[in-house]
Each structure stands twice: as C-alpha cells, then as structure tokens.
XYZ file of C-alpha atoms in Angstrom:
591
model
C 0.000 0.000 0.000
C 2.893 2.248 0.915
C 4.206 1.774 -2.776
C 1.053 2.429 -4.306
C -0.022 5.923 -2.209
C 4.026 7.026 -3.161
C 3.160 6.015 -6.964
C -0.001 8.040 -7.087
C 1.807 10.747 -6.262
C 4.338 10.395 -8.519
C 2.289 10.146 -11.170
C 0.699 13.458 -10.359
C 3.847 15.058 -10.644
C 4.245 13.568 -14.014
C 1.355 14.190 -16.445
C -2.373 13.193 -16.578
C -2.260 9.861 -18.601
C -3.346 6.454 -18.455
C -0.744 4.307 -17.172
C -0.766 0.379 -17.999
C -3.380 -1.948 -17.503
C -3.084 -3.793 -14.357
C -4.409 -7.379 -13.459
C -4.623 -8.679 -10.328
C -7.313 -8.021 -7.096
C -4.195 -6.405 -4.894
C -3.228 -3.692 -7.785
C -6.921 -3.293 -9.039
C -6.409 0.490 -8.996
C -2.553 1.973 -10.235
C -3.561 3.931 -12.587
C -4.362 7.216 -12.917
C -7.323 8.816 -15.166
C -7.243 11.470 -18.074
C -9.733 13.704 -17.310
C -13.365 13.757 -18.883
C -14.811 16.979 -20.366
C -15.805 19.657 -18.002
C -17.585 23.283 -18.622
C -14.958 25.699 -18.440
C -15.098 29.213 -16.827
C -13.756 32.463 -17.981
C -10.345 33.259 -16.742
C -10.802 37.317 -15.424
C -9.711 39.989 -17.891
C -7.485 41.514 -15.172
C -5.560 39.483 -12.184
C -8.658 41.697 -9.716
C -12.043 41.032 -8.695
C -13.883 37.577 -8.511
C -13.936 35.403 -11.747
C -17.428 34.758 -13.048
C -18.679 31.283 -14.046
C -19.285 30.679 -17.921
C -22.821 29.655 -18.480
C -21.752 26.510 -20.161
C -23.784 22.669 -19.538
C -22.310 20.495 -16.880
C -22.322 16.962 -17.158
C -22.313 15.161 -14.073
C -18.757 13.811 -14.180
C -18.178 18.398 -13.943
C -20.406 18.130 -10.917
C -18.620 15.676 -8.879
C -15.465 16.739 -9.713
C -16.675 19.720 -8.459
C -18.483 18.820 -5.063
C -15.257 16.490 -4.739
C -13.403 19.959 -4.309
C -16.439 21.810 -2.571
C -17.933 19.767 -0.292
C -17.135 16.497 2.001
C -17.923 14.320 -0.818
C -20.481 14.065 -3.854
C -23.785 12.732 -3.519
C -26.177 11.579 -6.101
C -28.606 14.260 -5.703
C -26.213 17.295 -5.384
C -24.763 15.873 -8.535
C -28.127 16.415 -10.256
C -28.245 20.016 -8.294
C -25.051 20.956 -9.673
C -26.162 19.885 -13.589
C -29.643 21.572 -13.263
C -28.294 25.004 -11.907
C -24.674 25.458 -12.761
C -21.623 25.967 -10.531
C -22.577 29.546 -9.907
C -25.871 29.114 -8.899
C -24.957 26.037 -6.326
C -22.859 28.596 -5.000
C -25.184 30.975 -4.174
C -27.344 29.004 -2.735
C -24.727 27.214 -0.528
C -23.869 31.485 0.546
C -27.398 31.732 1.768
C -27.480 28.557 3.457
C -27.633 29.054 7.326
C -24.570 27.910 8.971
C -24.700 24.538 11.359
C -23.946 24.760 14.667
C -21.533 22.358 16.469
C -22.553 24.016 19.594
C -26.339 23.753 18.824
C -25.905 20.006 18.649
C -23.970 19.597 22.201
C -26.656 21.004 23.681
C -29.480 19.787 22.244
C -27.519 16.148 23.074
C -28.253 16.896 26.571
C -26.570 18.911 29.828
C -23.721 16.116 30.051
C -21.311 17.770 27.952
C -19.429 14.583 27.270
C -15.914 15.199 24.989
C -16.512 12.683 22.315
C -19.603 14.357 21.533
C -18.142 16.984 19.887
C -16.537 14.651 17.137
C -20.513 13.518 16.860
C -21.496 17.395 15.977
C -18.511 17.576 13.466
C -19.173 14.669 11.241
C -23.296 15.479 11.868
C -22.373 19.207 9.963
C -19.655 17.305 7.035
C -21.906 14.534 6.588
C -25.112 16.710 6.087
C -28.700 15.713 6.330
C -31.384 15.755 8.891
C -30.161 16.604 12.573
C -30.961 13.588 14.927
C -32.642 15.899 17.692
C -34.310 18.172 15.864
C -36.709 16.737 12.782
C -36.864 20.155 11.047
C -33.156 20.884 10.657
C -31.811 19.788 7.626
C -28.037 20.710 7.592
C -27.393 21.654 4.158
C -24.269 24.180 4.615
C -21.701 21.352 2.652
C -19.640 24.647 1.623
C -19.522 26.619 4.471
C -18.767 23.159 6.554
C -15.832 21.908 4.159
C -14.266 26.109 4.004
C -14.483 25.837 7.746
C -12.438 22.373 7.978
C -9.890 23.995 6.101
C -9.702 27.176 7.600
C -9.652 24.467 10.911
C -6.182 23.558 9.386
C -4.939 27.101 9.277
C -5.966 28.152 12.763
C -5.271 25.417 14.478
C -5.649 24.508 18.000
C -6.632 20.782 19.591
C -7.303 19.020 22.248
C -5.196 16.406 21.836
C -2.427 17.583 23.827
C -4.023 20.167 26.181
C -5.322 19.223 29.842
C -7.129 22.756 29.744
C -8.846 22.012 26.797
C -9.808 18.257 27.492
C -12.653 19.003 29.095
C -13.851 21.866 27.455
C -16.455 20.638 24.960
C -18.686 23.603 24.375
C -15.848 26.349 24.316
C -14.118 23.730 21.387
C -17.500 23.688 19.220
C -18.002 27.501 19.822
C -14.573 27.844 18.468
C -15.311 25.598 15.154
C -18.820 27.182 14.769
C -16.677 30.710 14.522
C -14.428 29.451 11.663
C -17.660 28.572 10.182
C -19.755 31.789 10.507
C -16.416 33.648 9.319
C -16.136 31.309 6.508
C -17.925 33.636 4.236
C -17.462 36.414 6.043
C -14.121 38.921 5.783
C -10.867 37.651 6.591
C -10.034 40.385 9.248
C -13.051 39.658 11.388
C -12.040 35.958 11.322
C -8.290 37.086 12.769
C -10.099 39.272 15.286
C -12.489 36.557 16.418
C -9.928 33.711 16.513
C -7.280 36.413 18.441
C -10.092 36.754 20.989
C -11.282 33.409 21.312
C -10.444 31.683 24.647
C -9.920 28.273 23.361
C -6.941 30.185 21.033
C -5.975 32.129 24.287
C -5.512 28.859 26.161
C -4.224 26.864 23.367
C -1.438 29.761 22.466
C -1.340 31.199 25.920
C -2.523 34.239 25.133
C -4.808 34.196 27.567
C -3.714 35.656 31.108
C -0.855 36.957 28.988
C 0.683 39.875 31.143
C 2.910 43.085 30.641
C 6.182 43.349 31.397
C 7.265 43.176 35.585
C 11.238 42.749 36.176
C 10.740 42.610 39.611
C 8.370 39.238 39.068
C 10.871 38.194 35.768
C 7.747 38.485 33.835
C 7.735 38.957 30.219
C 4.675 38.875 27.375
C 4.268 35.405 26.228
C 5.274 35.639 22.482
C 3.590 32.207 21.326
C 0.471 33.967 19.989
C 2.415 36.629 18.210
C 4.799 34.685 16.687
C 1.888 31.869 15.457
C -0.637 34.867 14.404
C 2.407 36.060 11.795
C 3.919 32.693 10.826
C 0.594 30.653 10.177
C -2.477 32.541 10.260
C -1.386 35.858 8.253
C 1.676 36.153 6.628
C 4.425 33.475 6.850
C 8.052 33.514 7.044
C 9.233 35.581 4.236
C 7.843 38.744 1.749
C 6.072 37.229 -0.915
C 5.127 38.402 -4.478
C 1.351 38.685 -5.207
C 1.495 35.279 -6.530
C 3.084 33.967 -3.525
C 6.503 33.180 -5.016
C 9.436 34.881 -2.710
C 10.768 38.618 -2.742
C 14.734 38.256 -3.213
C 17.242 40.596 -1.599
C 19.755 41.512 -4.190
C 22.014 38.818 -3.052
C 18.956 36.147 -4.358
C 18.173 35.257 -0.759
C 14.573 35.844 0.575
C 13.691 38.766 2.487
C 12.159 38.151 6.423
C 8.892 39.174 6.605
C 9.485 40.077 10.187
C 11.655 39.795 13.063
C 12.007 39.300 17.050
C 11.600 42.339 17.546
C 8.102 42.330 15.360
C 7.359 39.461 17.718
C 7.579 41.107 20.633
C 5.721 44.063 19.587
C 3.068 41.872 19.329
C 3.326 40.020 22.339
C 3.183 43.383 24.251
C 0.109 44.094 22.375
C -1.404 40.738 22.863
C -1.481 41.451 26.931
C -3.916 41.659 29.352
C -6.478 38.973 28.253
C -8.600 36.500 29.917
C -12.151 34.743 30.579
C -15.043 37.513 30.493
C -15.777 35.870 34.332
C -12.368 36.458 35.653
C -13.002 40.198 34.421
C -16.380 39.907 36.583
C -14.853 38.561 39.401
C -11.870 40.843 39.646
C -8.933 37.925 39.322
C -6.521 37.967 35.969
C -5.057 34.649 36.738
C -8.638 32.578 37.612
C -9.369 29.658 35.051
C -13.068 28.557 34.060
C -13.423 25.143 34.936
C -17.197 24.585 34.320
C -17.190 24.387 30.590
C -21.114 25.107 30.931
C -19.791 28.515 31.844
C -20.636 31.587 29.042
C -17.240 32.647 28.930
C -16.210 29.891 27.227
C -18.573 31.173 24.008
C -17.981 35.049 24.478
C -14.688 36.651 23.827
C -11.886 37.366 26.042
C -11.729 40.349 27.649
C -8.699 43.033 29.073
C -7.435 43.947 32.462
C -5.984 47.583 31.882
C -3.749 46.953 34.532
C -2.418 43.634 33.096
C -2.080 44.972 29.586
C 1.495 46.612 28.058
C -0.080 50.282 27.461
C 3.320 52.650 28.134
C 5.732 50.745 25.840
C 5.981 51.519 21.856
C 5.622 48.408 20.004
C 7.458 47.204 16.637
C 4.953 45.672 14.112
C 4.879 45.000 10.844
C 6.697 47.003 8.086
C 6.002 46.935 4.658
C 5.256 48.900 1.578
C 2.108 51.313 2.279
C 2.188 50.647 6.112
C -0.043 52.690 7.922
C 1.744 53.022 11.138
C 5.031 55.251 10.929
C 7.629 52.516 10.052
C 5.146 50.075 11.750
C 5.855 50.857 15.128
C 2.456 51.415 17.622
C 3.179 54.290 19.370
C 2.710 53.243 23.479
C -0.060 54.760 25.501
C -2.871 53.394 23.748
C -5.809 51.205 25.298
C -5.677 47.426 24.773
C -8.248 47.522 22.805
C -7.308 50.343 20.068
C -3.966 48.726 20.737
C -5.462 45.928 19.406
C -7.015 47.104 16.518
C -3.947 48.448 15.394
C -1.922 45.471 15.402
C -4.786 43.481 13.495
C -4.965 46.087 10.774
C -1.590 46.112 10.665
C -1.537 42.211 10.155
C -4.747 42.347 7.709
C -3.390 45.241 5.176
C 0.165 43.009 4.726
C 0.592 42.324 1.117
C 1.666 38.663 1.852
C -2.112 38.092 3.232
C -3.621 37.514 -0.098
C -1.017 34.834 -1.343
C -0.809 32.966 1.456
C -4.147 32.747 3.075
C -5.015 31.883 -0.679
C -2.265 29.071 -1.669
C -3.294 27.438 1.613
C -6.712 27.297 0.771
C -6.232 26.355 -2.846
C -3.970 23.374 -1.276
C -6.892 22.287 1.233
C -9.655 22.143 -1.702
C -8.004 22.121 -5.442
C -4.185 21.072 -5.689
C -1.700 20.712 -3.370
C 0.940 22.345 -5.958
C -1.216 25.731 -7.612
C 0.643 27.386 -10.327
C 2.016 31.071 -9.351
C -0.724 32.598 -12.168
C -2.935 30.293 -10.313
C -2.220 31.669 -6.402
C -1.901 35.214 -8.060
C -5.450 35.552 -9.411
C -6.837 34.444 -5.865
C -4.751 37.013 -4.128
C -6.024 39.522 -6.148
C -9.869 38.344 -5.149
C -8.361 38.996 -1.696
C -7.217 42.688 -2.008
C -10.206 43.768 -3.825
C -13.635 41.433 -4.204
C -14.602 43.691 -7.434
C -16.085 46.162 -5.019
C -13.656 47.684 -3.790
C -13.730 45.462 -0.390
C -10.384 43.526 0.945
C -10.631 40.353 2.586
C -13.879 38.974 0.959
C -14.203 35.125 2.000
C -16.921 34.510 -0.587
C -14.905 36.724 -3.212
C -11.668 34.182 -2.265
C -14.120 31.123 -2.346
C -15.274 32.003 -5.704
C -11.897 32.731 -7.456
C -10.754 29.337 -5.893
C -13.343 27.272 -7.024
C -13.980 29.120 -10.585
C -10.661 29.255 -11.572
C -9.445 27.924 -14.881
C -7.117 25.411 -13.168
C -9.749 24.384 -11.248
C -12.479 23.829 -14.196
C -10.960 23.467 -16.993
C -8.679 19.911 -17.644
C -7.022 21.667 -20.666
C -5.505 24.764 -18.290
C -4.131 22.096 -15.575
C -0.602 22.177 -15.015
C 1.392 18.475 -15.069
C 1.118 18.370 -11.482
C -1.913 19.132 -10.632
C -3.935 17.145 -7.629
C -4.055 16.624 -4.212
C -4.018 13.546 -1.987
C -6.886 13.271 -0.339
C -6.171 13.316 3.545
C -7.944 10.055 5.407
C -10.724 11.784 7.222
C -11.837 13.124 4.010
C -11.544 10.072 2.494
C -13.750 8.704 5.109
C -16.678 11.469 4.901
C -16.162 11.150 1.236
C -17.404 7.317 1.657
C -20.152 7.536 4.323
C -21.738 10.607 2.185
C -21.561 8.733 -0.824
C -23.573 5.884 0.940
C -25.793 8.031 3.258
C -24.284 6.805 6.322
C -26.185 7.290 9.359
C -26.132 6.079 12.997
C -29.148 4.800 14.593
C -28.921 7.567 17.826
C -26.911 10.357 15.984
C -23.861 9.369 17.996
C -20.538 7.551 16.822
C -18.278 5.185 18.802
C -15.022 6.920 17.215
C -13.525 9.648 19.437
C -10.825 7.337 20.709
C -9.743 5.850 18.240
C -10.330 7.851 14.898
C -6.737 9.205 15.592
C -5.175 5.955 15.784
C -6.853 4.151 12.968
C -6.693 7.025 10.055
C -4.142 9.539 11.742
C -6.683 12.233 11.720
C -9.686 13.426 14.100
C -11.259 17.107 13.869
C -9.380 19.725 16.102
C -7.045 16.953 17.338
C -3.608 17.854 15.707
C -0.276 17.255 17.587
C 0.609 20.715 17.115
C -0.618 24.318 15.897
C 1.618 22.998 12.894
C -1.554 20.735 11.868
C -1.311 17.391 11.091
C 0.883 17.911 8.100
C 2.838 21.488 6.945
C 1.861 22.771 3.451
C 5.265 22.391 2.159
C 5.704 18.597 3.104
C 7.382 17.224 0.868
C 8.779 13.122 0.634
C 11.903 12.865 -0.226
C 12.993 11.382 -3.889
C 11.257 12.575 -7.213
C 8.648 15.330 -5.571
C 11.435 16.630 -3.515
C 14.143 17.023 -6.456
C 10.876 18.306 -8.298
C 10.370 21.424 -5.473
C 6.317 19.912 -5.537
C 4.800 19.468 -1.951
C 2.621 16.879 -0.892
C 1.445 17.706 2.376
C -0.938 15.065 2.947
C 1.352 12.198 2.900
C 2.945 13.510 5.825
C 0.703 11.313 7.305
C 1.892 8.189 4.820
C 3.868 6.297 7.503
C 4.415 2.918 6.711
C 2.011 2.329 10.242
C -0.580 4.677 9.236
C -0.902 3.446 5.412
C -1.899 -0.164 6.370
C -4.097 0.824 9.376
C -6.127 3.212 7.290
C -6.753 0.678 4.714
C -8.249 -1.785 7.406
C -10.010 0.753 8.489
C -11.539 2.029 6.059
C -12.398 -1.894 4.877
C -13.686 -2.610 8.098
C -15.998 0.121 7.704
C -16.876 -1.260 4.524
C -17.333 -4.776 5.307
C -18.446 -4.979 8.181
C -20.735 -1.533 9.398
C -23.322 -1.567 7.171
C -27.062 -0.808 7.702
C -28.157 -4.448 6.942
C -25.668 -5.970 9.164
C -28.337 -7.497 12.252
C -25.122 -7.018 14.648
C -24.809 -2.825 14.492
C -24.748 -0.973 17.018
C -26.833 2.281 17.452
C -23.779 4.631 17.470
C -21.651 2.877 14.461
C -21.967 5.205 11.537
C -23.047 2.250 9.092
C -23.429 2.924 5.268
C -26.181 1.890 3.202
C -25.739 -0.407 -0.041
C -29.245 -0.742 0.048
C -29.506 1.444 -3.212
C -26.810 0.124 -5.544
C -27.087 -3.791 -4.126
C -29.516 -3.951 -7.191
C -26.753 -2.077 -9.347
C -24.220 -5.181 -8.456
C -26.097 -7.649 -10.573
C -24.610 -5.601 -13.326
C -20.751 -5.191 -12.918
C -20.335 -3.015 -15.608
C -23.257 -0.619 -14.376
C -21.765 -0.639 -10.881
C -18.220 0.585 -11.413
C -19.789 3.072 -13.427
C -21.708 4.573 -10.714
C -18.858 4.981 -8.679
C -16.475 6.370 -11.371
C -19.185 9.398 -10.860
C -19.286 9.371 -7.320
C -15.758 8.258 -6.292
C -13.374 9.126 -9.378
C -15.917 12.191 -11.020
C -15.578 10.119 -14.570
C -11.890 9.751 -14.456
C -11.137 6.059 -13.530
C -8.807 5.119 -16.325
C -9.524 2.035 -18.934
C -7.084 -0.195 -16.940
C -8.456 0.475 -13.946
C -12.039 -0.254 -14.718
C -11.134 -3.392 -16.581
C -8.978 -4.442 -13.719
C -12.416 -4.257 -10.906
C -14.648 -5.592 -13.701
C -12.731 -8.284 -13.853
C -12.541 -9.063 -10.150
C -16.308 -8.505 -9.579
C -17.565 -10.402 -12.489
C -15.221 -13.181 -10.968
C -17.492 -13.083 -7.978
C -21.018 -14.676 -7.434
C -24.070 -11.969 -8.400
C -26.910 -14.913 -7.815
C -28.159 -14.382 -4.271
C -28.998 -11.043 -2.407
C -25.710 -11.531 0.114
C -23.680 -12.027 -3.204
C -24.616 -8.766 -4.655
C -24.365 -6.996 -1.060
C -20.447 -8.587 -1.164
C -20.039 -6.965 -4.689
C -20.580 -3.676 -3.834
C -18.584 -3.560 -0.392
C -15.757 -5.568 -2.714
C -16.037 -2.629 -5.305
C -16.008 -0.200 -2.585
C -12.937 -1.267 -0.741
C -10.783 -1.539 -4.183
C -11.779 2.102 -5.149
C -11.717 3.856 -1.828
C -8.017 2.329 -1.344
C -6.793 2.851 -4.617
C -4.274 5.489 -5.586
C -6.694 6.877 -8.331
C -9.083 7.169 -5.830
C -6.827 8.391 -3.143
C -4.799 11.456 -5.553
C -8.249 13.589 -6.193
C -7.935 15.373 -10.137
C-alpha cells in the first residue's frame, strides 16, 4: 500500500495519462485517469475582482469533480443540483445557506457535555442531512462546513495535547462554529475573532498573557504573536502577489518580520482572559465549568495587566499605515489591538498565502504562481472595492481555470486526499447514518486514520503545506502535504479501516450498534447484478468520470469473478467494489 499511495503521487507530478493496464485483485487500482470533459469558466480579464462562471452545460462527471473539491464528498442528488443550476448558482445558494452549529448540537444532546460528543457534531455538519434531535433541521451548509475544515487547518488549536482544553467541549464547538460563521465572512473579522477566542488564548497562551514586571521576571508570552504572523497571516518571508518569494539583491529571501516584530506583538497581545475572571476581579482565575458563558464570548482586558506605556514594533512593509510600523505606546488594549490586526490584515503577503493554503486544502496541493496570483487579487479587492472577501476568495478558488478546466491544468496538478476526508467522502456517498446520531469513534479515529477534527499534535496541523517526501517530488520542489501522514504504520491501518468500515458496518448488518456510523448499499445492491453498471456509478461518485480504462477493466474483472446470484452475493459486490476504489491510488490522488 505504501508503494502504491508514493506512486499516485508520482504520477501526479508527471502528467495526466493512463498508465498500464493492471491485473490482479491487490493492484486493481494503479492507474491514474485522463480527465473527462468539463464546462470551463472564464479566466478574469485583469488578475482583480472575482472570476465569473461561464454559463456553459455540466455533465455530471463536472459536478462531482466539483463537489469532490467543494464539499465532504459528492452525492447523487447534489450531482443532479449541480447539472440543473450550474456551478454559480450552487454557489449561491450554498452562501445563503444558514450555517450549522456544532454548539447547537452539544446542547441539544443533553446537559452532560461529554468530549466525544463533539466529534458527533462535526461529522453530523460534514456529513449533512437531517439533525438527529431536531426533525426540522436539515443541515445543508456542505460549503460553508468543508471552508471551515480547512480554515480548521490554518488556525489550528486541539485538544489532543491540552489538559485545559480536554474538558472543554462547548468552548471547542463555539470555536469551530466561529471558523464557520467567518467562513464567508471577511478575513479580518475571522483574525479578530480567533485572536479573541479563549480556546486560542488557552491553546497559544494568550490568555492571562501579562505586561512586562522585572521585579516578578515576567515577560509577554510571544507564542500567539509569533503563530498569528507565521501561520495565520503572513508566513516567514515577503512574498510576491502570486506567492513566489521577494529576493534581496544577493537572491536570498527577504524576512517578513523579526524578534523584535514578535515582541511588539506580544506586548500588544497582553492583558487577556475569561469575560468571568473580568467579573470577578482575578486575571489569573481559570473557568473550569465548561457550561460557563465565557467559554462562548470573547476574552476580555485587564488595563492593569495589559502593556499600554511601551511603543511596540509591528509589521513594516510597503504602504504601512503606522510610521515605520511601530504602535506608538499609551494606547488602550483595545485600540492597541485594533492596530496590530490592521496592521496584520493590510500586509501584502495576506492575499497569497491565506489563498495558496486554501487552494492546497480544496483544489491542488501544488497551484501554479498565475494560479495563487489571481486568488490574491480576489483577496485585495472582491470587485467592489472590499479587501478580505471570504466569498470573493471562495469564488476565485473554485472558478478558476485550473480548477475547471482539464485543458488549463498544469502536469502536477492534484491533491491527496487526507484520510478523514476520504472517510466522509465514503459515508456521504452511501448516506451513512447512525441509529442515535452518535458515533463510537472519538478514541480511536486518531489511531486508525491519523486524523480526528481539532485533534492535531501541534498548531503545525497534522501535516505542513510544504511537506514534501523525499525522492522525485522533492528534487521536483512539488509538496505533498498530505502524505505527511503516509507512515508505513498509518498506510496499512487506514486501509483496514476504512475496509472494516466497509465490510463490516453496514445498515443491513443485524449485529450494528446504534452509534456505528453504518453505510447503506441498500440502493446500488440492485446495481451489483450488473458489474459493468456498478463501477460506473462509482467512477461518478468516487473518481468524477476519471477512472482510467485499466483500472475499470482491472475491478470488472474481479467482480464479475465473484457470485451476483443471491442477495448476500450482490451486497459482497458492492462492499468488494467499494474497498478496491476507496483504497486505490486513483481514488486516493483527487484530479
């Protein structure tokens, strides 16, 4: 398995042909697919503004190659959606869709906030459908939800490693819901809102950060500052608007800031805690009923605790508001505050490499400079004159000519899919459900795929966005963050995973449990009588249209090797088909 993931991505280095047939059960899927037709869109006259979406037909293998890219996985009937209204007008109506609520779900669960529960209220929102405590709620927000896992990958914080945060089950949801409201909202309200967030304050120590003291050998924790710059805003070094380097004149990149940029920041990020240690007076209490409100409201500032006096170093680029970007002291914390995000939000390198980032987490993991440059320009003005325009960014990601149109991708083009997409990809597919709206999976989703929601090791997320293996991608300069998580442990486990889950948890199966997430092969069990018509279906929904020949002839030939002439016989087909395509590396490098 380990060879075939490192093939597929090989071979999207290489170009997008067919490579040779293949024959037996174990290889049933090394090849990778030329792409079928899709309705192209308009590339933008200029490099500003969004880029509109041609009104041109699209077949349904342009639909799920779409929703592949847009949402947690294709479905059958937001395939037909797509085809009977057009790219553009899915997207609208996914803008106006009212945003889940992680939160909402915890509590309508019941008053004991139990941890696991929160995993239950992610995969509720990315699998869709109706909500299992309230009949009228049908959560239909795929874009929103799938924007908001990425963004989850940029902002990071978890649980996974944080005693403080263990426990705190409402303050994480609150935290997720706010990367999904400020999905479609303006990039500098999402900074201010995660800055201000107390599971970011705990998780980056901002929180209870304090001004300088010699006497007490305190100084401002810098973790936040440094993190806001490095990973949420503006990265390492000065970038070009299409997110290549700036070179000093000896050819060597150019800091985008420095130490003492970082502690400008950490003075400004000072004086912040719970909204109920404000109430009661104490800068260093800690909330430990998670029931409490101040885990869902933002933090708030002790004047006393807060670096006021001091001038602070911040950013310094072309245009820069503040004189030379230094924040002149004596300000409050909050217009202190303000400043510095400004300052952070009007940096040139915003555009680029918020954008590239996002382009990564839903196109291709390697987006051509032309590519990165027309969604920075979406960024510093939506058309309207308006910087920092989620939906504008959205739009130019998703409409872009590399994104649509086969004939304007670049050799490498792709992305591996990361396991817990794989798996949401599969259970929406097959309209998985559990019977109490539960799942038996916070323990040990980790362990079997490498992945759970807001569980990373680090802020550094579960892989970096310039991972790259070493050999042919490496000597190529292409990244491939996702197989970061390719160990030769992980590979194998999230295979038999992900056939156990096939095999074994489905809705017919007398031995489920109520909270096993089972799929249902209830639909195409009729299909399997009919190889032929089965691996067609999920070319659409799996491979969008693009399995190659030797890959289809290679599963054809395994199924129709298999008894059709009993009901359990046909079930086995289809989990058999199932298992080949969601492990194979056609499947598992998304075009």
């Amino acid at each position: 398995m380990q060879f075939l993931l490192l093939l597929a991505a090989l071979l999207t280095v290489r170009q997008d042909t067919p490579a040779p047939a293949v024959r037996t059960q174990a290889a049933a899927a090394r090849t990778v697919a030329s792409a079928s037709a899709a309705a192209t869109v308009k590339p933008p006259p200029s490099k500003s503004g969004p880029m509109p979406a041609q009104r041109a037909p699209v077949t349904a293998n342009d639909a799920a190659r779409f929703l592949a890219q847009a949402t947690f996985g294709p479905k059958l009937e937001e395939i037909d959606r797509v085809t009977q209204i057009g790219y553009g007008g899915w997207l609208d109506e996914q803008f106006a869709q009212p945003a889940s609520s992680q939160l909402d779900f915890i509590t309508a669960a019941g008053p004991d906030y139990q941890r696991e529960w929160r995993l239950d209220a992610w995969f509720m929102n990315a699998l869709g459908g109706q909500d299992p405590f309230n009949a009228s709620l049908v959560h239909r927000d795929q874009l929103r939800q799938r924007v908001a896992f990425a963004l989850s990958e940029i902002f990071v914080v978890s649980d996974a490693t944080s005693d403080l945060l263990g426990g705190q089950v409402r303050g994480m949801t609150h935290y997720y819901d706010t990367l999904a409201r400020d999905a479609f909202g303006n990039y500098r309200q999402l900074l201010e809102d995660v800055t201000l967030h107390p599971v970011m304050g705990i998780y980056l120590s901002a929180l209870g950060n304090q001004k300088p003291n010699p006497a007490s050998n305190i100084r401002p924790d810098e973790n936040y500052a440094r993190e806001a710059m490095q990973l949420f805003s503006v990265g390492l070094v000065m970038l070009n608007p299409d997110g290549t380097p700036k070179l000093d004149t000896a050819g060597k990149p150019i800091p985008s800031y420095n130490q003492e940029t970082v502690k400008g920041f950490a003075h400004v990020f000072t004086g912040w805690t719970f909204k109920k240690c404000v109430t009661l007076g104490d800068f260093t209490c800690y909330v430990w009923d998670s029931s409490d409100p101040s885990w869902t409201s933002r933090m708030e500032n002790f004047a006393s605790y807060h670096a006021s006096a001091q001038d602070k170093q911040l950013l310094i680029y072309p245009g820069v508001a503040l004189p030379n970007g230094v924040l002149a002291g004596g300000g409050s914390a909050q217009n202190n505050l303000k400043a510095a995000l400004d300052n952070i939000f009007n940096h040139p390198n915003v555009g680029p490499f918020i954008g590239r980032q996002l382009i990564q987490r839903l196109v291709t993991s390697n987006p051509s400079p032309a590519y990165v440059a027309r969604v920075a320009a979406a960024f510093d003005n939506n058309g309207q004159g308006v910087r920092g325009d989620m939906k504008a960014v959205i739009r130019a990601i998703l409409f872009d000519a590399e994104a649509r149109d086969p004939g304007s991708r670049p050799p490498n083009f792709g992305k591996v899919r990361e396991p817990l997409l794989r798996l949401t990809h599969l259970w929406r597919a097959l309209n998985a459900r559990s019977q109490s709206g539960h799942m038996d999976e916070f323990w040990t989703l980790d362990m079997n795929i490498g992945q759970s929601p807001m569980y990373a090791p680090s802020v550094f997320n579960f892989f970096s966005p310039r991972y790259t293996p070493s050999g042919e991608l490496t000597d190529l300069g292409l990244a491939a963050p996702e197989l970061q998580l390719a160990t030769d442990y992980m590979m194998p486990s999230t295979e038999g995973y992900l056939g156990y889950k096939t095999y074994e948890v489905y809705t017919e199966n007398p031995d489920l449990g109520p909270n096993e997430i089972a799929i249902d092969i209830s639909r195409d069990t009729p299909l399997a009588a009919d190889a032929a018509a089965l691996v067609d279906r999920y070319n659409l929904l799996f491979l969008s249209g693009q399995m190659s020949a030797g890959m289809r002839q290679a599963l054809l030939t395994r199924l129709n090797g298999m008894p059709a002439n009993s009901l359990e016989a046909r079930r086995t087909r289809v989990k058999e088909a199932l298992y080949l395509i969601v492990n194979s590396p056609e499947y598992v490098v998304q075009k």
